[in-house]
Coordinates of C-alpha atoms in Angstrom, one line a residue:
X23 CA -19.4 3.5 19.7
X24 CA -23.0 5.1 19.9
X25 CA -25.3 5.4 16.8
X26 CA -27.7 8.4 16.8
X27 CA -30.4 7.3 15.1
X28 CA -32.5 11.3 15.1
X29 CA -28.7 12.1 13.1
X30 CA -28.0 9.4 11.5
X31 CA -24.0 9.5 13.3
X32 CA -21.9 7.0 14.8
X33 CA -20.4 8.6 17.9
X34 CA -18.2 8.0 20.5
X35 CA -15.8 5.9 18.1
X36 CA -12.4 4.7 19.1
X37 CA -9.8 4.4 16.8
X38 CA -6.4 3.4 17.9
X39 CA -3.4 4.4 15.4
X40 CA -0.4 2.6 15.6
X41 CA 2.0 4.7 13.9
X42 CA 0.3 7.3 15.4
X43 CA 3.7 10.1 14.9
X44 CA 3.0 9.2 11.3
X45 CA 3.7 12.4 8.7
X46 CA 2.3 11.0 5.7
X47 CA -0.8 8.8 6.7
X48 CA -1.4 10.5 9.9
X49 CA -2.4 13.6 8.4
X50 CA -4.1 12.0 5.4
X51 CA -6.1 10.5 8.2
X52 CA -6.8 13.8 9.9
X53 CA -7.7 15.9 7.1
X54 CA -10.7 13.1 5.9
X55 CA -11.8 12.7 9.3
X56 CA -12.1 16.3 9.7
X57 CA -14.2 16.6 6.3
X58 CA -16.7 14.0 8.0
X59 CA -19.8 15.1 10.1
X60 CA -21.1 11.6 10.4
X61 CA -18.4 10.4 12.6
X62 CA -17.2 11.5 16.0
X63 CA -14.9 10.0 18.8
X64 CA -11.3 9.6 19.8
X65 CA -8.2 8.5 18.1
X66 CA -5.5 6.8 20.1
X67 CA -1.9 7.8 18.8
X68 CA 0.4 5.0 20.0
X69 CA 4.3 5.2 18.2
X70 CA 7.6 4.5 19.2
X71 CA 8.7 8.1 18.4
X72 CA 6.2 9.1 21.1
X73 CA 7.1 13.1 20.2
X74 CA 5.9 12.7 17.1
X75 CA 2.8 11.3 18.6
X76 CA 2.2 14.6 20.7
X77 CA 3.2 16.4 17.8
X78 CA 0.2 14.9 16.2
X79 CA -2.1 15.2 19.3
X80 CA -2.0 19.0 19.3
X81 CA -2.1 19.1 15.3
X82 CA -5.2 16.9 15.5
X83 CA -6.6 19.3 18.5
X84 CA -6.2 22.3 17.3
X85 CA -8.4 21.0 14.4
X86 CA -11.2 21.4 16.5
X87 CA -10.9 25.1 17.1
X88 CA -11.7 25.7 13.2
X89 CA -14.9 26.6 11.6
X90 CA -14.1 24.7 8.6
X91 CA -14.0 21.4 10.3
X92 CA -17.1 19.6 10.6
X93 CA -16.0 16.2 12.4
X94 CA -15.7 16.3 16.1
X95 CA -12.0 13.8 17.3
X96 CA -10.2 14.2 20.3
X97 CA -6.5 13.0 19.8
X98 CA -4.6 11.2 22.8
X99 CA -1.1 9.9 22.7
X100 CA -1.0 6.4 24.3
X101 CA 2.6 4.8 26.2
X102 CA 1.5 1.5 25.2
X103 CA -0.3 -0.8 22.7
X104 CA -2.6 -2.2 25.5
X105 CA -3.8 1.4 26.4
X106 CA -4.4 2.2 22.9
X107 CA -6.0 -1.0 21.7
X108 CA -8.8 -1.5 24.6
X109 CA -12.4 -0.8 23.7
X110 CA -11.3 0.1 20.2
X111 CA -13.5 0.0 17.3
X112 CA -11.2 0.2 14.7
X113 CA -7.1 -0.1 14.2
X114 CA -5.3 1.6 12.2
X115 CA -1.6 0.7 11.2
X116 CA 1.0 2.9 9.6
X117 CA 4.5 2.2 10.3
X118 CA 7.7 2.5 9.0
X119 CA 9.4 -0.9 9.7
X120 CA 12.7 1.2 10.8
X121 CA 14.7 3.7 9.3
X122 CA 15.2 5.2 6.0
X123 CA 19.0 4.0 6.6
X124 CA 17.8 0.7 6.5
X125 CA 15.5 1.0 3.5
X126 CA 18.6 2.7 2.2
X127 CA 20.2 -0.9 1.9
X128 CA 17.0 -2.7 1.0
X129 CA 16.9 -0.6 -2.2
X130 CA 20.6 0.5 -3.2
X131 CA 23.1 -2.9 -2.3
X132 CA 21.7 -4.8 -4.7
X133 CA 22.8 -2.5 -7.6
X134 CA 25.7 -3.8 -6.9
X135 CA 24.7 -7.1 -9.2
X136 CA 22.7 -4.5 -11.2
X137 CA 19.4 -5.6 -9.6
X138 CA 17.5 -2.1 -9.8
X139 CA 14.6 -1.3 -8.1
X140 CA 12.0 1.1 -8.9
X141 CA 10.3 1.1 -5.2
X142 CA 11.8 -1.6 -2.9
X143 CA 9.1 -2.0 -0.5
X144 CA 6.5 -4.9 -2.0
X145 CA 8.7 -7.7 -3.9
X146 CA 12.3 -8.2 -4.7
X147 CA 15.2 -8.4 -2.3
X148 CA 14.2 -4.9 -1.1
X149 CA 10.9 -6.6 -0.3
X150 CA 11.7 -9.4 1.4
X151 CA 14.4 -7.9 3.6
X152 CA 12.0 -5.1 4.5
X153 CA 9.3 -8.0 5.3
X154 CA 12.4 -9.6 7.8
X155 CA 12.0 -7.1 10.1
X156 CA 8.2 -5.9 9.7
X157 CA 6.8 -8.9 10.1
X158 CA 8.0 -9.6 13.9
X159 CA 6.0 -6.2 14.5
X160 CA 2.8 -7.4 12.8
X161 CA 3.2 -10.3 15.0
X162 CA 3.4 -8.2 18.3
X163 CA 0.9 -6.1 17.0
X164 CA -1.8 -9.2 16.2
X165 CA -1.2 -10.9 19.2
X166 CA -1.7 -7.5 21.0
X167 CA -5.5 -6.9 19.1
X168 CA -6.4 -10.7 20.1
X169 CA -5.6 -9.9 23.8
X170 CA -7.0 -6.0 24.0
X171 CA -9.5 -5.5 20.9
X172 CA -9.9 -8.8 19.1
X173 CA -13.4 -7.5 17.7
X174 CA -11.6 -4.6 16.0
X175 CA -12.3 -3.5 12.4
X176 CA -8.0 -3.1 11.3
X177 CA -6.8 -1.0 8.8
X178 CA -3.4 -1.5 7.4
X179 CA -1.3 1.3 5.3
X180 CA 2.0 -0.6 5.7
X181 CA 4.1 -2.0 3.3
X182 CA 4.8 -5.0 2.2
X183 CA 0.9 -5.0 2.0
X184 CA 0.3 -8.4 1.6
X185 CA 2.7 -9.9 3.8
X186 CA 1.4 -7.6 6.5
X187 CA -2.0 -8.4 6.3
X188 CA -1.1 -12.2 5.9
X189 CA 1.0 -12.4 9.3
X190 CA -2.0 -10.6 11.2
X191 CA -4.0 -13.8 9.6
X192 CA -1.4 -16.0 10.6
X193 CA -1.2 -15.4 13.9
X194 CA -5.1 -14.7 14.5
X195 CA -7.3 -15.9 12.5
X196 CA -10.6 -14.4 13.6
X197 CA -8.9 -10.8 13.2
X198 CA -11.0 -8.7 11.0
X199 CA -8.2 -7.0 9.2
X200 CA -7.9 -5.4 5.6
X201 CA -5.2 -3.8 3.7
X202 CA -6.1 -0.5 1.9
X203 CA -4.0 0.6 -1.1
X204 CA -4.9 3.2 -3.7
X205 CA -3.3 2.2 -6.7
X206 CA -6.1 0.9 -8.4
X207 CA -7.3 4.7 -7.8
X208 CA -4.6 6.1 -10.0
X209 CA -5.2 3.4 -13.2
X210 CA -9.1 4.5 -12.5
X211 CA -7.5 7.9 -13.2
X212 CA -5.9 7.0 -16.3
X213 CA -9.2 5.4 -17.8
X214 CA -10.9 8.4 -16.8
X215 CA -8.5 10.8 -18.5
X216 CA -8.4 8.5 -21.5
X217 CA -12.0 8.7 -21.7
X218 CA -12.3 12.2 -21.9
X219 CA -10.0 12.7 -25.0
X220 CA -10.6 10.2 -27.1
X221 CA -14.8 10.6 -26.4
X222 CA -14.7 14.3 -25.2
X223 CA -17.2 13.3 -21.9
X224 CA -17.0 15.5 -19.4
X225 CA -17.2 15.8 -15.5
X226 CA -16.5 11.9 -15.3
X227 CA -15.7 10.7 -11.4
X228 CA -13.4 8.0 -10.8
X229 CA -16.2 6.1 -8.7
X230 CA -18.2 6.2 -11.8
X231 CA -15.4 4.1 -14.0
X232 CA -16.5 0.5 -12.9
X233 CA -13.3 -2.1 -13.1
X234 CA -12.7 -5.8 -11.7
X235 CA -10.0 -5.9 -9.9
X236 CA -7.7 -9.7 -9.4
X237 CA -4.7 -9.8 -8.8
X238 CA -1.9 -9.5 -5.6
X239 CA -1.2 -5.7 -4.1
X240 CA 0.8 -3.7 -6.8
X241 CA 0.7 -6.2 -9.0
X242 CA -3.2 -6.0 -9.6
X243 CA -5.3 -5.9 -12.9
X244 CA -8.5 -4.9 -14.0
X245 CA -9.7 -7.7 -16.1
X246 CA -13.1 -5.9 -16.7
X247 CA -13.7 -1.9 -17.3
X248 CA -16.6 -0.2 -17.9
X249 CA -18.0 3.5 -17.8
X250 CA -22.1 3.5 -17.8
X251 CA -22.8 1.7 -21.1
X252 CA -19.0 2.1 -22.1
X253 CA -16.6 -0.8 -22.1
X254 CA -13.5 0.6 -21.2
X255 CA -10.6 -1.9 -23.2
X256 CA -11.5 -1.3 -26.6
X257 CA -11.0 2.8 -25.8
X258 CA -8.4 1.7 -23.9
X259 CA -6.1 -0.5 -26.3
X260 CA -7.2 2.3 -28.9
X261 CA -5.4 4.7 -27.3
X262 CA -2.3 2.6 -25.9
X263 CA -1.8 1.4 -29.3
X264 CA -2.1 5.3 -30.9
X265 CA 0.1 6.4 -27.9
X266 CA 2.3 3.6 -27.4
X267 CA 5.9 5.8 -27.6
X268 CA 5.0 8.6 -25.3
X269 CA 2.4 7.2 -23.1
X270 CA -0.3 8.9 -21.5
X271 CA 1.5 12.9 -20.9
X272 CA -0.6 14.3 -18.0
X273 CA 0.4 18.1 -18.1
X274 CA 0.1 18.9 -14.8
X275 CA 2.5 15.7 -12.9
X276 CA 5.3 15.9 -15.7
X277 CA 7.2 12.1 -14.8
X278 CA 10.4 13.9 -15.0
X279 CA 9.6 15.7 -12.5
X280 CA 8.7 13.5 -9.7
X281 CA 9.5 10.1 -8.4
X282 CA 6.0 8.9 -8.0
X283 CA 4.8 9.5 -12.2
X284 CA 4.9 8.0 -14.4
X285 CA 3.5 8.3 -18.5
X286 CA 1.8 4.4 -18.1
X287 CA 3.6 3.2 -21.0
X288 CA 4.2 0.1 -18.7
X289 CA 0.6 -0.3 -18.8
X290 CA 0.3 0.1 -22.2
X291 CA 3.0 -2.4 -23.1
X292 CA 1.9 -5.1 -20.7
X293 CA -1.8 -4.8 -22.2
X294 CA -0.8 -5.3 -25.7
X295 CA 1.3 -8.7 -24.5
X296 CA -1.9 -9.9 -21.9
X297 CA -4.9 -8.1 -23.3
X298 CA -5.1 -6.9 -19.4
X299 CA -5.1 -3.7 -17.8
X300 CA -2.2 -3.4 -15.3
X301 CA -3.9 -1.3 -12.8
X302 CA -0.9 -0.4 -10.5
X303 CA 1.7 2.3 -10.8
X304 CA 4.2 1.5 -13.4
X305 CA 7.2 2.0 -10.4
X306 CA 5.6 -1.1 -8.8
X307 CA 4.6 -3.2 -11.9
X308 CA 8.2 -3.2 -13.1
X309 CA 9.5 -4.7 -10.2
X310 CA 7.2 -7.7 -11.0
X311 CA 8.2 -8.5 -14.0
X312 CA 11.6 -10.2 -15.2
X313 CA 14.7 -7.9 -14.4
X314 CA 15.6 -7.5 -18.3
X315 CA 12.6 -5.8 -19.4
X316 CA 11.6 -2.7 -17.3
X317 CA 14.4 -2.5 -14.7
X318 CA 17.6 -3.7 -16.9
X319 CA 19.1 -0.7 -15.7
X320 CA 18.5 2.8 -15.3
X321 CA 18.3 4.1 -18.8
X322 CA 16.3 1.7 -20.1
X323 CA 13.6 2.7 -16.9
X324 CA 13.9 6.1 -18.6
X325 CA 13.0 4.9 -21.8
X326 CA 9.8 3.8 -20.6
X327 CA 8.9 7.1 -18.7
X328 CA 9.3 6.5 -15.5
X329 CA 11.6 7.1 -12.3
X330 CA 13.9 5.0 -9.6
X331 CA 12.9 6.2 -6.2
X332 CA 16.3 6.8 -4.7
X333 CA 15.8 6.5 -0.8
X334 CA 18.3 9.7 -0.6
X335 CA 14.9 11.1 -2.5
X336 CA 12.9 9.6 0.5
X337 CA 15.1 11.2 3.1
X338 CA 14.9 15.0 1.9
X339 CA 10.7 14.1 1.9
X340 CA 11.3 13.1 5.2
X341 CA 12.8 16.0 6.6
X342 CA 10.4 18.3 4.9
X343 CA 7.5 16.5 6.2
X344 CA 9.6 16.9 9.8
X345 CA 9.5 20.9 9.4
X346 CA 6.1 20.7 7.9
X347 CA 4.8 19.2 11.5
X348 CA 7.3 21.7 13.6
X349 CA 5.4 24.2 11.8
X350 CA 1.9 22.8 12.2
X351 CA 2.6 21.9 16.0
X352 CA 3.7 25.9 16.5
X353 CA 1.0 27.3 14.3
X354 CA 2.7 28.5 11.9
X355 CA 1.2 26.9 9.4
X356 CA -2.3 25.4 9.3
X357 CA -3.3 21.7 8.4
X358 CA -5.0 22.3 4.3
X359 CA -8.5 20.6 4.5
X360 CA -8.7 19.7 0.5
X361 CA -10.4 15.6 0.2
X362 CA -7.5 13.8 -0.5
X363 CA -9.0 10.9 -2.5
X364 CA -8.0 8.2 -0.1
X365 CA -11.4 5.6 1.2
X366 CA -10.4 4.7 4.4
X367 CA -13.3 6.9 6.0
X368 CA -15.7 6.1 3.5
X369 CA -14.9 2.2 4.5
X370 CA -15.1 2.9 8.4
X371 CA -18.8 4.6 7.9
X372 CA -19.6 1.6 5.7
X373 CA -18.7 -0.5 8.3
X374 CA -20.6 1.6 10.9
X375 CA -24.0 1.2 9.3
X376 CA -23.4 4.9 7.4
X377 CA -23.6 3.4 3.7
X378 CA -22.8 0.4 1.6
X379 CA -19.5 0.8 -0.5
X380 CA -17.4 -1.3 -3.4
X381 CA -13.8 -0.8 -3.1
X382 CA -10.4 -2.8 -3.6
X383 CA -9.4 -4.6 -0.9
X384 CA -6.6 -6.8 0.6
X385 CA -7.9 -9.8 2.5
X386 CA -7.2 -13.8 2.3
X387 CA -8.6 -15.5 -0.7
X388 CA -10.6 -17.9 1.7
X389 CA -13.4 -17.1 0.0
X390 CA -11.6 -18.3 -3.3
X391 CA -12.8 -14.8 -4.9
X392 CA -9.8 -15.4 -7.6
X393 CA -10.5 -19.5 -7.6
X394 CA -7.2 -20.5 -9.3
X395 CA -4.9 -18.7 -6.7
X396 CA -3.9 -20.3 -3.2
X397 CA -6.7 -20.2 -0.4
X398 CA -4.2 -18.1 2.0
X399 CA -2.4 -15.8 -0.4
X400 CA -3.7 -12.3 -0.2
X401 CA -5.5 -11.2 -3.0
X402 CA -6.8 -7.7 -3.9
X403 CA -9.9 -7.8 -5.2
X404 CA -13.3 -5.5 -5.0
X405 CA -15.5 -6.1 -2.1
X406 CA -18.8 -4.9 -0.7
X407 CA -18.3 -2.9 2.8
X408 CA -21.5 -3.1 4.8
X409 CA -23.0 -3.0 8.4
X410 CA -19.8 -5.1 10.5
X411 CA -18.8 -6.8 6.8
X412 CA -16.9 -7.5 4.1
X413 CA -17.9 -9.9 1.3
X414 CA -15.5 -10.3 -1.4
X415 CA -16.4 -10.2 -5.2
X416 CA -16.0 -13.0 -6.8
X417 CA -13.3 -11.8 -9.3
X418 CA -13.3 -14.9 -11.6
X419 CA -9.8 -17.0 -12.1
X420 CA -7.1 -14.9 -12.9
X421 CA -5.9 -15.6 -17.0
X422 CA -3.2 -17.9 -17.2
X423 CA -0.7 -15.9 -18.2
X424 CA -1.1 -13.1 -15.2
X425 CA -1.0 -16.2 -13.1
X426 CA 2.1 -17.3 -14.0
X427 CA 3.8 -14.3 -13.6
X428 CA 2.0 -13.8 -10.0
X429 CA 3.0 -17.2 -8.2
X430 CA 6.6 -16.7 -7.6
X431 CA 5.4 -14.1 -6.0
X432 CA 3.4 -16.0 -4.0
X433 CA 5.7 -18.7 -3.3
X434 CA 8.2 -16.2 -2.6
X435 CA 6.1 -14.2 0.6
X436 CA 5.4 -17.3 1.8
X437 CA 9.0 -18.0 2.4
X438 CA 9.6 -14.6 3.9
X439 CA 7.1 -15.6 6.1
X440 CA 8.7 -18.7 7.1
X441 CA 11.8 -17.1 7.5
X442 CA 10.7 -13.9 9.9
X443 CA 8.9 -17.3 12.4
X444 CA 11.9 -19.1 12.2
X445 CA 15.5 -17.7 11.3
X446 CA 16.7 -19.4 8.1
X447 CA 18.9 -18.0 5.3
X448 CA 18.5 -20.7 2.8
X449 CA 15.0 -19.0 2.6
X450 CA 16.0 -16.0 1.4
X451 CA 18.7 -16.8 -0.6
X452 CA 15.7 -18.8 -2.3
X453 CA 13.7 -16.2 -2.6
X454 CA 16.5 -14.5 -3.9
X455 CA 17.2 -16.7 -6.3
X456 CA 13.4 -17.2 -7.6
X457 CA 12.7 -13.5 -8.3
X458 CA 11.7 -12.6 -11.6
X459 CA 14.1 -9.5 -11.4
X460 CA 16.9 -11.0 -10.2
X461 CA 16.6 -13.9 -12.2
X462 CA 16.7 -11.7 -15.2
X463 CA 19.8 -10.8 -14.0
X464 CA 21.1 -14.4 -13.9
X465 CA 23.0 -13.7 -10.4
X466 CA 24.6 -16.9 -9.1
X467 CA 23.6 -18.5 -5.5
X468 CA 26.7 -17.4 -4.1
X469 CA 26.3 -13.8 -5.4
X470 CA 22.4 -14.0 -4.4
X471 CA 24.1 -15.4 -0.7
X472 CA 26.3 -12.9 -0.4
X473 CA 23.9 -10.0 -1.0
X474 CA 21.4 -11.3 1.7
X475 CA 23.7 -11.5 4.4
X476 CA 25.0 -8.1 3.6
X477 CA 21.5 -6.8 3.1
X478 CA 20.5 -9.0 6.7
X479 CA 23.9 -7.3 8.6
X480 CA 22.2 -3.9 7.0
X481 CA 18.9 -4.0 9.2
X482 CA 19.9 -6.5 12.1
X483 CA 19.3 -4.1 15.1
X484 CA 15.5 -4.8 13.6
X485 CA 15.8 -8.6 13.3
X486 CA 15.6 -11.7 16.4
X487 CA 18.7 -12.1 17.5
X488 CA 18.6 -15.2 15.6
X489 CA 19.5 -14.0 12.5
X490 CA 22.9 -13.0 13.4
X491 CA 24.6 -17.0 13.6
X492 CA 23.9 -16.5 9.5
X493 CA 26.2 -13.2 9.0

């Protein structure tokens, strides 16, 4: 990459995408990049769907042709992780750790004990059977940055977050990797709306609500909220308390109306027992906690205002996003250049020299930023992007309490971690057995046994040939 000093750009960037036929994050990705004048280069599209790579190397083209586009990319489908990772400044990573048939079994077989899910993709059995099978890819994938780009900025999207980012860790240390998420966005959202009812102030920005973030991806918390001179809790428990019953009603994203939103009374609930503010979707904070609150079954999850993802729901998204990029590829339709909220770009010119930027982050806890949690566990905290950095925030210890709902968490990526480097079922029917949900549910070992090898026979065209002496 070239910096232009009389322009103040960075130019001649290379960004290789892995994931690169992406639907979702590949046209997030597209549409901020093309809304950026400060940045210019070439993004390397490598995927194992390699038509949907060219699908996106002509939608990504023809952005150049517009008027409205003020960022200057050429896109280039790559055949192989070596020719998309050399000389590249930064990494991206998307993927989707196999099919939605797969993640069909991940979320749905364990109903079968009455173990719902609200997502299935972090935590849970849903979790750490998706994990099985991602994390031999993040291990190809590391091992390939180390041998082609090991001074690579990397950028992961992928789910589960932690455990993504931790095997890049684990199997190169020196990688410069982070895990974006945007969750803490949406509770900075909340605050924000909250803050203009109950003290009428208007034209507030999310940036502008100030929050400290501790806590492990989706299951983060802001321990600290502020807006200018404003501390945030006090308006905040006001409110939750007043509101308790219905929650926070956005009129615009009704929760009945979408799998993704929710009403927060989630958050509200879990601040009145922690005097903490939850600050993930309440979809994802429910599959953290014990499975006879939140998730007992599905009509108690509609008592507290939000929805079950059904992966049937995924599948239909899926195949309109599919006809969405037929129609972008033929010109039919044209690629909507509205910001779409996400920071990714903002933390690439950050770490180009283009600005200095505070955002939650992903990254090892070597720094001890949240001192009473494990050195390697990933945490998600606030950090400063600068110049070629990252420096964490220190984020303080996280309150008792939050911990102790947090480490079997912990505990339990570190045995899916174990078990995707070396094959062992006791592992998972461990982890099984030591999730907060499924313990709630008081399912047996053999029942917990028995659902992990039929949830392991599920995805095994994903998993080392290893796994199969267990099912």
């Amino acid at each position: 990459m070239h910096y232009n000093l009389s322009e103040n750009k960075m130019e001649d960037l290379k960004i290789a995408y892995i994931g690169g036929g992406s639907r979702g994050w590949a046209r997030t990705f597209m549409t901020d990049l093309a809304l950026e004048a400060q940045l210019s280069g070439e993004i390397r599209l490598y995927d194992i769907d390699r038509e949907s790579a060219l699908q996106n190397e002509k939608i990504g083209n023809d952005l150049r042709t517009r008027p409205d586009v003020v960022g200057n990319w050429q896109y280039r489908t790559c055949d192989s992780l070596q020719e998309a990772l050399t000389g590249a400044d930064f990494v991206v990573i998307s993927i989707l750790p196999g099919t939605f048939d797969e993640m069909e079994s991940d979320v749905h077989m364990p109903e079968r004990l009455g173990v719902w899910q609200s997502v299935g993709d972090t935590t849970g059995p849903g979790g750490i059977i998706r994990a099985l099978r991602t994390l031999p890819m993040y291990r190809t994938i590391a091992e390939a940055i180390r041998t082609f780009s090991p001074d690579a900025w990397v950028i992961n999207y992928s789910n589960p977050m932690s455990l993504c980012v931790r095997m890049l860790y684990h199997v190169f240390p020196e990688i410069k990797a982070f895990g974006c998420c945007h969750e803490v966005f949406g509770t900075q959202e909340l605050l924000k709306g909250i803050l203009e009812k109950e003290l009428h102030v208007e034209n507030v920005r999310r940036e502008d609500i100030h929050v400290n973030v501790v806590g492990i991806n989706h299951f983060t918390w802001f321990t600290d909220a502020s807006f200018r001179g404003i501390d945030l809790f006090p308006v905040f428990g006001d409110y939750a308390g007043r509101h308790y019953e219905e929650g926070f009603e956005d009129s615009v994203a009704n929760w009945m109306n979408s799998s993704f939103n929710c009403t927060h009374r989630v958050k509200f609930d879990l601040f009145r027992r922690y005097e903490a503010i939850a600050a993930a979707g309440d979809r994802h904070l429910a599959e953290f906690m014990p499975g006879d609150e939140y998730l007992k079954n599905p009509e108690t999850v509609s008592s507290w205002r939000f929805s079950l993802t059904p992966v049937s729901w995924r599948k239909e998204d899926c195949r309109q996003r599919m006809e969405k990029s037929r129609r972008l590829y033929s010109g039919a339709e044209k690629l909507a250049l509205t910001p779409t909220g996400e920071e990714g770009i903002l933390l690439i010119k950050a770490l180009c020299g283009l600005g200095r930027v505070i955002s939650n982050v992903n990254i090892p806890n070597t720094r001890l930023q949240i001192p009473n949690l494990p050195a390697d566990t990933v945490v998600e905290t606030n950090a400063v992007f600068d110049r070629d950095s990252i420096r964490p925030v220190a984020a303080g210890e996280m309150p008792e309490a939050l911990k102790e709902l947090t480490m079997p968490h912990i505990r339990n990526y570190e045995r899916a971690l174990q078990a995707a480097e070396r094959p062992d079922l006791s592992l998972i029917v461990d982890a099984f057995m030591e999730d907060p949900n499924m313990k709630g549910k008081r399912v047996t070992r053999p029942q917990a046994e028995s659902l992990a090898k039929d949830m392991i026979r599920a995805t095994q065209k994903y998993l080392p040939k290893e796994w199969t002496a267990f099912i």
